[in-house]
mmCIF file of C-alpha atoms and ligand atoms in Angstrom:
data_model
loop_
_atom_site.group_PDB
_atom_site.id
_atom_site.type_symbol
_atom_site.label_atom_id
_atom_site.label_comp_id
_atom_site.label_asym_id
_atom_site.label_seq_id
_atom_site.Cartn_x
_atom_site.Cartn_y
_atom_site.Cartn_z
ATOM 1 C CA UNK B 815 -33.405 -14.893 -9.534
ATOM 2 C CA UNK B 816 -32.557 -15.680 -5.902
ATOM 3 C CA UNK B 817 -28.869 -15.593 -5.051
ATOM 4 C CA UNK B 818 -27.395 -17.580 -2.156
ATOM 5 C CA UNK B 819 -26.952 -15.413 0.940
ATOM 6 C CA UNK B 820 -23.283 -14.940 1.760
ATOM 7 C CA UNK B 821 -22.033 -15.288 5.318
ATOM 8 C CA UNK B 822 -18.981 -16.070 7.423
ATOM 9 C CA UNK B 823 -15.395 -14.921 7.644
ATOM 10 C CA UNK B 824 -13.847 -13.361 4.542
ATOM 11 C CA UNK B 825 -10.301 -12.046 4.279
ATOM 12 C CA UNK B 826 -10.015 -8.827 2.300
ATOM 13 C CA UNK B 827 -7.212 -10.230 0.203
ATOM 14 C CA UNK B 828 -3.829 -8.513 0.131
ATOM 15 C CA UNK B 829 -2.018 -8.331 -3.214
ATOM 16 C CA UNK B 830 1.589 -9.454 -3.434
ATOM 17 C CA UNK B 831 3.626 -7.058 -5.586
ATOM 18 C CA UNK B 832 7.188 -7.376 -6.784
ATOM 19 C CA UNK B 833 9.501 -4.558 -5.794
ATOM 20 C CA UNK B 834 8.934 -2.872 -9.190
ATOM 21 C CA UNK B 835 5.160 -2.790 -8.574
ATOM 22 C CA UNK B 836 4.228 -5.644 -10.924
ATOM 23 C CA UNK B 837 1.922 -8.393 -9.661
ATOM 24 C CA UNK B 838 3.701 -11.347 -8.066
ATOM 25 C CA UNK B 839 1.530 -14.235 -9.249
ATOM 26 C CA UNK B 840 3.265 -16.831 -7.100
ATOM 27 C CA UNK B 841 2.796 -14.577 -4.080
ATOM 28 C CA UNK B 842 -0.907 -14.006 -4.815
ATOM 29 C CA UNK B 843 -1.414 -17.764 -5.058
ATOM 30 C CA UNK B 844 0.376 -18.293 -1.752
ATOM 31 C CA UNK B 845 -1.822 -15.654 -0.104
ATOM 32 C CA UNK B 846 -4.933 -17.443 -1.347
ATOM 33 C CA UNK B 847 -3.617 -20.803 -0.124
ATOM 34 C CA UNK B 848 -2.685 -19.436 3.303
ATOM 35 C CA UNK B 849 -6.170 -18.011 3.715
ATOM 36 C CA UNK B 850 -7.781 -21.304 2.750
ATOM 37 C CA UNK B 851 -5.403 -23.732 4.471
ATOM 38 C CA UNK B 852 -4.328 -21.849 7.603
ATOM 39 C CA UNK B 853 -6.876 -19.085 8.252
ATOM 40 C CA UNK B 854 -9.656 -21.384 7.052
ATOM 41 C CA UNK B 855 -11.780 -18.507 5.813
ATOM 42 C CA UNK B 856 -15.189 -18.966 4.234
ATOM 43 C CA UNK B 857 -14.307 -16.619 1.422
ATOM 44 C CA UNK B 858 -12.154 -13.860 -0.013
ATOM 45 C CA UNK B 859 -13.004 -10.267 -0.841
ATOM 46 C CA UNK B 860 -10.835 -9.616 -3.886
ATOM 47 C CA UNK B 861 -9.895 -6.184 -5.208
ATOM 48 C CA UNK B 862 -10.779 -4.185 -2.126
ATOM 49 C CA UNK B 863 -8.887 -1.488 -0.285
ATOM 50 C CA UNK B 864 -6.597 -4.148 1.172
ATOM 51 C CA UNK B 865 -5.816 -5.381 -2.342
ATOM 52 C CA UNK B 866 -4.544 -1.838 -3.132
ATOM 53 C CA UNK B 867 -7.093 -1.981 -5.926
ATOM 54 C CA UNK B 868 -7.564 1.738 -6.414
ATOM 55 C CA UNK B 869 -3.952 2.044 -7.546
ATOM 56 C CA UNK B 870 -4.272 -0.596 -10.290
ATOM 57 C CA UNK B 871 -5.124 -0.618 -13.983
ATOM 58 C CA UNK B 872 -7.954 -2.657 -15.518
ATOM 59 C CA UNK B 873 -5.733 -5.449 -16.847
ATOM 60 C CA UNK B 874 -4.045 -5.825 -13.479
ATOM 61 C CA UNK B 875 -7.433 -6.115 -11.775
ATOM 62 C CA UNK B 876 -8.445 -8.772 -14.312
ATOM 63 C CA UNK B 877 -5.198 -10.638 -13.730
ATOM 64 C CA UNK B 878 -5.760 -10.747 -9.968
ATOM 65 C CA UNK B 879 -9.382 -11.918 -10.350
ATOM 66 C CA UNK B 880 -8.142 -14.676 -12.672
ATOM 67 C CA UNK B 881 -5.241 -15.873 -10.487
ATOM 68 C CA UNK B 882 -7.401 -15.942 -7.344
ATOM 69 C CA UNK B 883 -10.194 -17.936 -8.972
ATOM 70 C CA UNK B 884 -7.720 -20.311 -10.554
ATOM 71 C CA UNK B 885 -6.061 -20.970 -7.176
ATOM 72 C CA UNK B 886 -9.197 -21.095 -5.022
ATOM 73 C CA UNK B 887 -11.373 -22.943 -7.523
ATOM 74 C CA UNK B 888 -14.636 -23.657 -5.687
ATOM 75 C CA UNK B 889 -13.062 -24.254 -2.281
ATOM 76 C CA UNK B 890 -14.369 -20.989 -0.832
ATOM 77 C CA UNK B 891 -16.700 -18.143 -1.843
ATOM 78 C CA UNK B 892 -15.262 -15.239 -3.812
ATOM 79 C CA UNK B 893 -16.478 -11.650 -3.929
ATOM 80 C CA UNK B 894 -15.054 -9.350 -6.620
ATOM 81 C CA UNK B 895 -14.858 -5.663 -5.752
ATOM 82 C CA UNK B 896 -15.376 -3.909 -9.100
ATOM 83 C CA UNK B 897 -16.176 -0.366 -7.970
ATOM 84 C CA UNK B 898 -14.320 2.423 -9.725
ATOM 85 C CA UNK B 899 -14.806 6.032 -10.680
ATOM 86 C CA UNK B 900 -14.646 4.782 -14.266
ATOM 87 C CA UNK B 901 -18.074 3.180 -14.502
ATOM 88 C CA UNK B 902 -17.264 1.582 -17.854
ATOM 89 C CA UNK B 903 -14.447 -0.257 -16.120
ATOM 90 C CA UNK B 904 -16.833 -1.370 -13.346
ATOM 91 C CA UNK B 905 -19.366 -2.674 -15.870
ATOM 92 C CA UNK B 906 -16.594 -4.503 -17.714
ATOM 93 C CA UNK B 907 -15.117 -6.021 -14.531
ATOM 94 C CA UNK B 908 -18.560 -7.058 -13.279
ATOM 95 C CA UNK B 909 -19.016 -9.153 -16.400
ATOM 96 C CA UNK B 910 -15.422 -10.378 -16.289
ATOM 97 C CA UNK B 911 -15.650 -11.599 -12.675
ATOM 98 C CA UNK B 912 -19.110 -13.088 -13.205
ATOM 99 C CA UNK B 913 -17.854 -15.043 -16.216
ATOM 100 C CA UNK B 914 -14.969 -16.340 -14.099
ATOM 101 C CA UNK B 915 -17.500 -17.712 -11.603
ATOM 102 C CA UNK B 916 -17.259 -15.192 -8.747
ATOM 103 C CA UNK B 917 -20.092 -15.733 -6.262
ATOM 104 C CA UNK B 918 -20.801 -12.042 -5.811
ATOM 105 C CA UNK B 919 -19.786 -8.584 -6.882
ATOM 106 C CA UNK B 920 -19.201 -5.627 -4.642
ATOM 107 C CA UNK B 921 -18.580 -1.986 -5.420
ATOM 108 C CA UNK B 922 -17.322 0.861 -3.301
ATOM 109 C CA UNK B 923 -19.623 3.875 -3.299
ATOM 110 C CA UNK B 924 -18.355 6.337 -5.934
ATOM 111 C CA UNK B 925 -16.089 8.844 -4.195
ATOM 112 C CA UNK B 926 -14.072 12.054 -4.666
ATOM 113 C CA UNK B 927 -16.799 14.027 -6.466
ATOM 114 C CA UNK B 928 -19.821 14.782 -4.336
ATOM 115 C CA UNK B 929 -22.265 12.498 -6.132
ATOM 116 C CA UNK B 930 -25.954 12.796 -5.282
ATOM 117 C CA UNK B 931 -27.735 9.723 -3.931
ATOM 118 C CA UNK B 932 -29.612 9.431 -7.239
ATOM 119 C CA UNK B 933 -26.229 9.174 -8.966
ATOM 120 C CA UNK B 934 -24.984 6.591 -6.457
ATOM 121 C CA UNK B 935 -28.117 4.500 -7.031
ATOM 122 C CA UNK B 936 -27.754 4.747 -10.777
ATOM 123 C CA UNK B 937 -24.101 3.663 -10.476
ATOM 124 C CA UNK B 938 -25.067 0.408 -8.718
ATOM 125 C CA UNK B 939 -27.985 -0.328 -11.013
ATOM 126 C CA UNK B 940 -25.811 0.290 -14.077
ATOM 127 C CA UNK B 941 -23.003 -2.004 -12.891
ATOM 128 C CA UNK B 942 -25.303 -4.980 -12.409
ATOM 129 C CA UNK B 943 -27.812 -4.282 -15.162
ATOM 130 C CA UNK B 944 -26.430 -6.806 -17.629
ATOM 131 C CA UNK B 945 -24.868 -9.427 -15.374
ATOM 132 C CA UNK B 946 -26.472 -12.358 -13.632
ATOM 133 C CA UNK B 947 -24.851 -11.828 -10.244
ATOM 134 C CA UNK B 948 -25.496 -10.249 -6.886
ATOM 135 C CA UNK B 949 -23.979 -7.023 -5.536
ATOM 136 C CA UNK B 950 -22.777 -6.156 -2.026
ATOM 137 C CA UNK B 951 -22.578 -2.404 -1.403
ATOM 138 C CA UNK B 952 -19.151 -1.394 -0.054
ATOM 139 C CA UNK B 953 -19.992 1.268 2.529
ATOM 140 C CA UNK B 954 -16.864 2.936 3.933
ATOM 141 C CA UNK B 955 -17.759 6.561 4.707
ATOM 142 C CA UNK B 956 -14.531 7.392 6.569
ATOM 143 C CA UNK B 957 -12.556 6.983 3.327
ATOM 144 C CA UNK B 958 -15.169 7.923 0.714
ATOM 145 C CA UNK B 959 -17.104 10.635 2.554
ATOM 146 C CA UNK B 960 -20.277 8.950 1.275
ATOM 147 C CA UNK B 961 -23.039 8.262 3.789
ATOM 148 C CA UNK B 962 -26.160 6.194 3.096
ATOM 149 C CA UNK B 963 -29.270 6.439 5.274
ATOM 150 C CA UNK B 964 -31.579 3.529 6.094
ATOM 151 C CA UNK B 965 -34.160 4.940 3.680
ATOM 152 C CA UNK B 966 -31.532 5.128 0.951
ATOM 153 C CA UNK B 967 -30.382 1.541 1.607
ATOM 154 C CA UNK B 968 -34.043 0.627 1.152
ATOM 155 C CA UNK B 969 -34.052 2.361 -2.234
ATOM 156 C CA UNK B 970 -30.911 0.474 -3.292
ATOM 157 C CA UNK B 971 -32.445 -2.834 -2.207
ATOM 158 C CA UNK B 972 -35.436 -2.196 -4.460
ATOM 159 C CA UNK B 973 -33.117 -3.775 -7.007
ATOM 160 C CA UNK B 974 -33.169 -7.406 -5.888
ATOM 161 C CA UNK B 975 -29.694 -8.048 -7.264
ATOM 162 C CA UNK B 976 -28.355 -5.774 -4.518
ATOM 163 C CA UNK B 977 -28.216 -8.301 -1.715
ATOM 164 C CA UNK B 978 -26.116 -6.839 1.074
ATOM 165 C CA UNK B 979 -23.613 -4.430 2.504
ATOM 166 C CA UNK B 980 -20.038 -4.462 3.702
ATOM 167 C CA UNK B 981 -20.403 -2.060 6.587
ATOM 168 C CA UNK B 982 -17.040 -0.448 7.361
ATOM 169 C CA UNK B 983 -18.218 2.153 9.841
ATOM 170 C CA UNK B 984 -18.337 2.527 13.607
ATOM 171 C CA UNK B 985 -21.944 3.725 13.646
ATOM 172 C CA UNK B 986 -23.600 0.922 15.612
ATOM 173 C CA UNK B 987 -26.940 2.725 15.687
ATOM 174 C CA UNK B 988 -27.043 2.621 11.893
ATOM 175 C CA UNK B 989 -25.856 -0.997 11.937
ATOM 176 C CA UNK B 990 -28.686 -1.981 14.289
ATOM 177 C CA UNK B 991 -31.245 -0.058 12.211
ATOM 178 C CA UNK B 992 -29.960 -1.816 9.089
ATOM 179 C CA UNK B 993 -30.228 -5.254 10.743
ATOM 180 C CA UNK B 994 -33.797 -4.621 11.867
ATOM 181 C CA UNK B 995 -34.921 -3.112 8.567
ATOM 182 C CA UNK B 996 -33.288 -5.709 6.273
ATOM 183 C CA UNK B 997 -33.056 -9.056 8.090
ATOM 184 C CA UNK B 998 -32.675 -10.957 4.823
ATOM 185 C CA UNK B 999 -29.802 -8.909 3.417
ATOM 186 C CA UNK B 1000 -26.195 -10.039 3.899
ATOM 187 C CA UNK B 1001 -24.565 -7.696 6.378
ATOM 188 C CA UNK B 1002 -20.785 -7.862 6.823
ATOM 189 C CA UNK B 1003 -18.778 -6.084 9.520
ATOM 190 C CA UNK B 1004 -15.846 -4.216 8.000
ATOM 191 C CA UNK B 1005 -13.873 -3.085 11.053
ATOM 192 C CA UNK B 1006 -11.990 -6.061 12.498
ATOM 193 C CA UNK B 1007 -11.411 -4.266 15.800
ATOM 194 C CA UNK B 1008 -15.193 -3.922 16.295
ATOM 195 C CA UNK B 1009 -16.172 -7.424 15.279
ATOM 196 C CA UNK B 1010 -17.599 -8.508 18.618
ATOM 197 C CA UNK B 1011 -20.181 -5.698 18.984
ATOM 198 C CA UNK B 1012 -21.064 -6.015 15.305
ATOM 199 C CA UNK B 1013 -21.649 -9.751 15.727
ATOM 200 C CA UNK B 1014 -23.823 -9.159 18.790
ATOM 201 C CA UNK B 1015 -25.912 -6.824 16.632
ATOM 202 C CA UNK B 1016 -26.451 -9.642 14.159
ATOM 203 C CA UNK B 1017 -24.073 -9.313 11.223
ATOM 204 C CA UNK B 1018 -23.914 -12.352 8.950
ATOM 205 C CA UNK B 1019 -20.153 -12.238 8.713
ATOM 206 C CA UNK B 1020 -17.092 -10.055 8.559
ATOM 207 C CA UNK B 1021 -14.662 -8.962 5.858
ATOM 208 C CA UNK B 1022 -11.275 -7.823 7.079
ATOM 209 C CA UNK B 1023 -7.696 -7.074 6.155
ATOM 210 C CA UNK B 1024 -6.186 -8.408 9.380
ATOM 211 C CA UNK B 1025 -7.828 -11.814 8.829
ATOM 212 C CA UNK B 1026 -5.054 -12.534 6.283
ATOM 213 C CA UNK B 1027 -2.852 -13.015 9.356
ATOM 214 C CA UNK B 1028 -5.308 -13.297 12.270
ATOM 215 C CA UNK B 1029 -8.130 -15.253 10.630
ATOM 216 C CA UNK B 1030 -8.255 -17.999 13.243
ATOM 217 C CA UNK B 1031 -8.934 -15.507 16.052
ATOM 218 C CA UNK B 1032 -11.496 -13.701 13.895
ATOM 219 C CA UNK B 1033 -13.493 -16.898 13.572
ATOM 220 C CA UNK B 1034 -13.268 -17.538 17.310
ATOM 221 C CA UNK B 1035 -14.712 -14.092 18.054
ATOM 222 C CA UNK B 1036 -17.510 -14.624 15.542
ATOM 223 C CA UNK B 1037 -18.396 -18.124 16.766
ATOM 224 C CA UNK B 1038 -18.190 -17.310 20.479
ATOM 225 C CA UNK B 1039 -20.325 -14.197 20.037
ATOM 226 C CA UNK B 1040 -22.957 -16.075 18.060
ATOM 227 C CA UNK B 1041 -23.085 -18.749 20.757
ATOM 228 C CA UNK B 1042 -23.634 -16.036 23.373
ATOM 229 C CA UNK B 1043 -20.210 -16.663 24.960
ATOM 230 C CA UNK B 1044 -19.451 -12.962 25.282
ATOM 231 C CA UNK B 1045 -16.687 -13.232 27.885
ATOM 232 C CA UNK B 1046 -14.790 -15.739 25.726
ATOM 233 C CA UNK B 1047 -15.331 -13.614 22.605
ATOM 234 C CA UNK B 1048 -14.123 -10.495 24.417
ATOM 235 C CA UNK B 1049 -10.952 -12.215 25.588
ATOM 236 C CA UNK B 1050 -10.077 -13.009 21.960
ATOM 237 C CA UNK B 1051 -11.125 -9.531 20.786
ATOM 238 C CA UNK B 1052 -8.758 -8.001 23.363
ATOM 239 C CA UNK B 1053 -5.763 -9.947 22.011
ATOM 240 C CA UNK B 1054 -6.884 -9.206 18.455
ATOM 241 C CA UNK B 1055 -7.094 -5.495 19.192
ATOM 242 C CA UNK B 1056 -3.638 -5.484 20.804
ATOM 243 C CA UNK B 1057 -2.407 -7.019 17.545
ATOM 244 C CA UNK B 1058 -4.363 -4.561 15.367
ATOM 245 C CA UNK B 1059 -3.146 -1.582 17.426
ATOM 246 C CA UNK B 1060 0.475 -2.670 16.932
ATOM 247 C CA UNK B 1061 -0.115 -3.274 13.209
ATOM 248 C CA UNK B 1062 -1.796 0.096 12.631
ATOM 249 C CA UNK B 1063 1.070 1.880 14.413
ATOM 250 C CA UNK B 1064 3.620 0.243 12.129
ATOM 251 C CA UNK B 1065 1.730 0.676 8.803
ATOM 252 C CA UNK B 1066 -1.266 -1.555 8.028
ATOM 253 C CA UNK B 1067 -0.751 -3.374 4.728
ATOM 254 C CA UNK B 1068 3.050 -3.474 4.848
ATOM 255 C CA UNK B 1069 3.058 -4.910 8.363
ATOM 256 C CA UNK B 1070 0.499 -7.579 7.422
ATOM 257 C CA UNK B 1071 2.676 -8.531 4.435
ATOM 258 C CA UNK B 1072 5.868 -8.731 6.492
ATOM 259 C CA UNK B 1073 4.026 -10.836 9.102
ATOM 260 C CA UNK B 1074 2.969 -13.203 6.336
ATOM 261 C CA UNK B 1075 6.551 -13.396 5.094
ATOM 262 C CA UNK B 1076 7.509 -14.519 8.595
ATOM 263 C CA UNK B 1077 4.853 -17.230 8.187
ATOM 264 C CA UNK B 1078 6.506 -18.338 4.937
ATOM 265 C CA UNK B 1079 4.129 -16.611 2.501
ATOM 266 C CA UNK B 1080 5.590 -14.603 -0.379
ATOM 267 C CA UNK B 1081 3.383 -11.560 0.371
ATOM 268 C CA UNK B 1082 5.749 -9.164 -1.396
ATOM 269 C CA UNK B 1083 5.723 -5.391 -1.331
ATOM 270 C CA UNK B 1084 3.133 -2.619 -1.434
ATOM 271 C CA UNK B 1085 2.516 -0.656 -4.585
ATOM 272 C CA UNK B 1086 3.608 2.965 -4.991
ATOM 273 C CA UNK B 1087 2.579 5.586 -3.941
ATOM 274 C CA UNK B 1088 2.721 3.413 -0.827
ATOM 275 C CA UNK B 1089 6.275 3.536 0.433
ATOM 276 C CA UNK B 1090 9.030 0.960 0.756
ATOM 277 C CA UNK B 1091 9.547 -0.900 4.005
ATOM 278 C CA UNK B 1092 12.190 0.708 6.216
ATOM 279 C CA UNK B 1093 14.534 -1.509 8.244
ATOM 280 C CA UNK B 1094 12.780 -0.335 11.401
ATOM 281 C CA UNK B 1095 9.362 -1.236 10.021
ATOM 282 C CA UNK B 1096 10.535 -4.722 9.049
ATOM 283 C CA UNK B 1097 12.072 -5.259 12.469
ATOM 284 C CA UNK B 1098 8.878 -4.108 14.253
ATOM 285 C CA UNK B 1099 6.638 -6.226 12.014
ATOM 286 C CA UNK B 1100 8.678 -9.347 12.711
ATOM 287 C CA UNK B 1101 8.410 -8.665 16.446
ATOM 288 C CA UNK B 1102 4.649 -8.189 16.123
ATOM 289 C CA UNK B 1103 4.288 -11.490 14.296
ATOM 290 C CA UNK B 1104 6.260 -13.445 16.888
ATOM 291 C CA UNK B 1105 4.453 -11.745 19.763
ATOM 292 C CA UNK B 1106 0.997 -12.880 18.596
ATOM 293 C CA UNK B 1107 1.600 -16.074 16.595
HETATM 294 C C1 LIG H 1754 -9.584 0.491 5.125
HETATM 295 C C2 LIG H 1754 -9.421 -0.937 5.483
HETATM 296 O O1 LIG H 1754 -8.376 -1.488 5.247
HETATM 297 N N1 LIG H 1754 -10.455 -1.530 6.079
HETATM 298 C C3 LIG H 1754 -10.447 -2.948 6.322
HETATM 299 C C4 LIG H 1754 -10.446 -3.334 7.765
HETATM 300 O O2 LIG H 1754 -10.215 -4.704 7.804
HETATM 301 C C5 LIG H 1754 -9.332 -2.589 8.514
HETATM 302 O O3 LIG H 1754 -8.116 -2.681 7.820
HETATM 303 C C6 LIG H 1754 -9.130 -3.142 9.909
HETATM 304 O O4 LIG H 1754 -10.330 -3.136 10.593
HETATM 305 C C7 LIG H 1754 -8.060 -2.325 10.666
HETATM 306 O O5 LIG H 1754 -8.555 -1.032 10.951
HETATM 307 C C8 LIG H 1754 -11.601 -3.554 5.603
HETATM 308 O O6 LIG H 1754 -12.819 -2.967 5.963
HETATM 309 C C9 LIG H 1754 -11.327 -3.252 4.144
HETATM 310 C C10 LIG H 1754 -11.749 -4.215 3.242
HETATM 311 O O7 LIG H 1754 -12.500 -5.103 3.564
HETATM 312 C C11 LIG H 1754 -11.216 -4.059 1.898
HETATM 313 O O8 LIG H 1754 -10.069 -4.386 1.696
HETATM 314 O O9 LIG H 1754 -11.919 -3.562 1.028
#
């Protein structure tokens, strides 16, 4: 039961919503196409934070998994984020995405309640127990409050279906320890603004929200860094971080969507409780797009 090791540049896919909060299928398809045809990503991370997943119902999550697979076919790799506080939903979605042909599953660490590590481990083992697919742990302690030590990662990896980690943290000591301890596991950088140091430390790839717009630069950073061309990689990281700084100031997901609209992609709106775009936000986002692209 060996699963292919995932690597490369993955956009954490945005979701296009209509103004009333329903899924805009045409927009989701255009987002997938833009990532394949223009950003030239190796894969998509579907149903993550960037997809506004934690505000969606089960059927909506299914619908997005279906549309994305139908549009992407086998052109790129697809990872389905199925983590949820409702473990029955996670088990169901794990099977659903596997049946659709997703190359991997991923699940955010269970959050809100202070789960013990034994409970976290049981959560992952339960989600993948009855599916023939691999699982990438979604480690994002700044949003979940859940930390995992190297020893605990080792315990998770005792289950050979757990094949990697999306590491959205700025703890480079832990990242280095992870790389040394688990050279065969797929390790993805999750903070786009820290991609260069993460690549130097040996990540296999990166998964990011800003790649939906800035995917070409993301690949340049990754490739330059892996070739040892640190000066060249840093030059691109500097421009990337100017872009990310401007985007974060103006509102992350909304600004990325408005930028994509400027590029001709029907990226739609964000889903409530995220707010509507103000005129000022739209104006700023358009300026950001034309400044960097
Ligand atoms: C919270 C969040 O959106 N984190 C992003 C980053 O790409 C992040 O947006 C970026 O580095 C800007 O800070 C990814 O780690 C998230 C991600 O991959 C996901 O959508 O699940």
